[in-house]
Amino acid sequence: MRQLEPGGAWFRLKQRALARAQPLGAYLELTYRCNWRCVFCYNPRHSDRRGLSAGEWTSVLDDLRALGTLAVTLTGGEPLAHPGFLDVARAAAARRFALRIFTNGTLVSEAVADAIADLPPLAVEMSLHGATADTHDRLTGAPGSFDAMRRGLERLRARRVPLLVKSLLTSVNESELDGMIALAERLGVPHQVDATVTPRDDGDRGPLGYRASPEAIALMYRRTAERGRLPAAAHEEGGVNCGLGRTTLAVDPEGDVYPCIQWRRTSLGNVRATPLRELWRGSAVREEAAAVARAANETMRGAGGGLATFPFCPALAQQHTGDPLVPDAGHAEQARIVADLRAAPASG
């Protein structure tokens, strides 16, 4: 969770947006299609039943502008697998959204790299799942994916497109944590590591079998601390835990709308039946989710210890424990590790 300086311009904007339920950021899942088959993927299928066309996505973008959205993330699946990806990306850029693209990078040809650079995006975020091709390709289930990702990354880097490389720490790649960090440094690209493996959206808990060991997670946070990037959250009295139901939303490939990309309990409705701006305003589903965000803030404040200062996701809690206000053991352990690392300098 981003730390906001009280009184700062972004803080004031965020507070106004929370009060007005203004969705500052939107995640558009253009397609579930993907040319990787990651063993830990939350996506239970790799096809669209009746995906939105580029024209329909453009209508969604128009509604987002009417709602006051500032940032749009194009994701998937693999968003570049949508036949109208560039049309949607250009439409988002033309409407002056701060644009992010989540891609595995393997479909970034020279021509696609040119087109992305012309947008230009705020950032393109790519996935690195190992320091070696063997480990990366084992996790993606796609032989050659490591080399193809590297080629796509280099094409974008050559055009000075802002990049971020993200790694999910798993039992398969945890021995290569330092190697992944070093590789990103050699590439000259910012790097983030996360250890949050989730069940699939259909409830399949199979991906949880790939969770990293506690020792590897502790090392991950030590490396994060060395770079001064330990996660933190301020659960203040009377505040909200996150923007769930107020400042964030997601639209899936078939047009169903959710109050967060992780919160899939109930859809607000479908944009093919009702314009997005109408679905958002006055939605009982959205209001219910927003109430959970407020309750989660008070729950984490009351929990004390590391949980009181560690980012908490009610949607992930719902997936893991069946209750959006009850963190699972893995979350609690991560919170403890981070709290101990914060306390270490004072004690040493």
GROMACS .gro file of N, CA, C and O in nm, residues 5 124 233 238 241:
model
   20
    5GLU      N    1   0.165   1.108   0.205
    5GLU     CA    2   0.203   1.215   0.296
    5GLU      C    3   0.082   1.303   0.325
    5GLU      O    4   0.025   1.365   0.234
  124VAL      N    5   0.554  -0.047  -1.874
  124VAL     CA    6   0.521  -0.183  -1.917
  124VAL      C    7   0.580  -0.276  -1.812
  124VAL      O    8   0.700  -0.269  -1.783
  233ALA      N    9   0.168  -0.006   0.568
  233ALA     CA   10   0.032   0.048   0.555
  233ALA      C   11  -0.003   0.122   0.683
  233ALA      O   12   0.036   0.081   0.792
  238GLY      N   13  -1.080   0.538   1.178
  238GLY     CA   14  -1.181   0.594   1.090
  238GLY      C   15  -1.148   0.588   0.943
  238GLY      O   16  -1.225   0.638   0.860
  241ASN      N   17  -0.914   0.045   0.462
  241ASN     CA   18  -0.800  -0.041   0.438
  241ASN      C   19  -0.740  -0.021   0.299
  241ASN      O   20  -0.618  -0.024   0.282
   0.00000   0.00000   0.00000
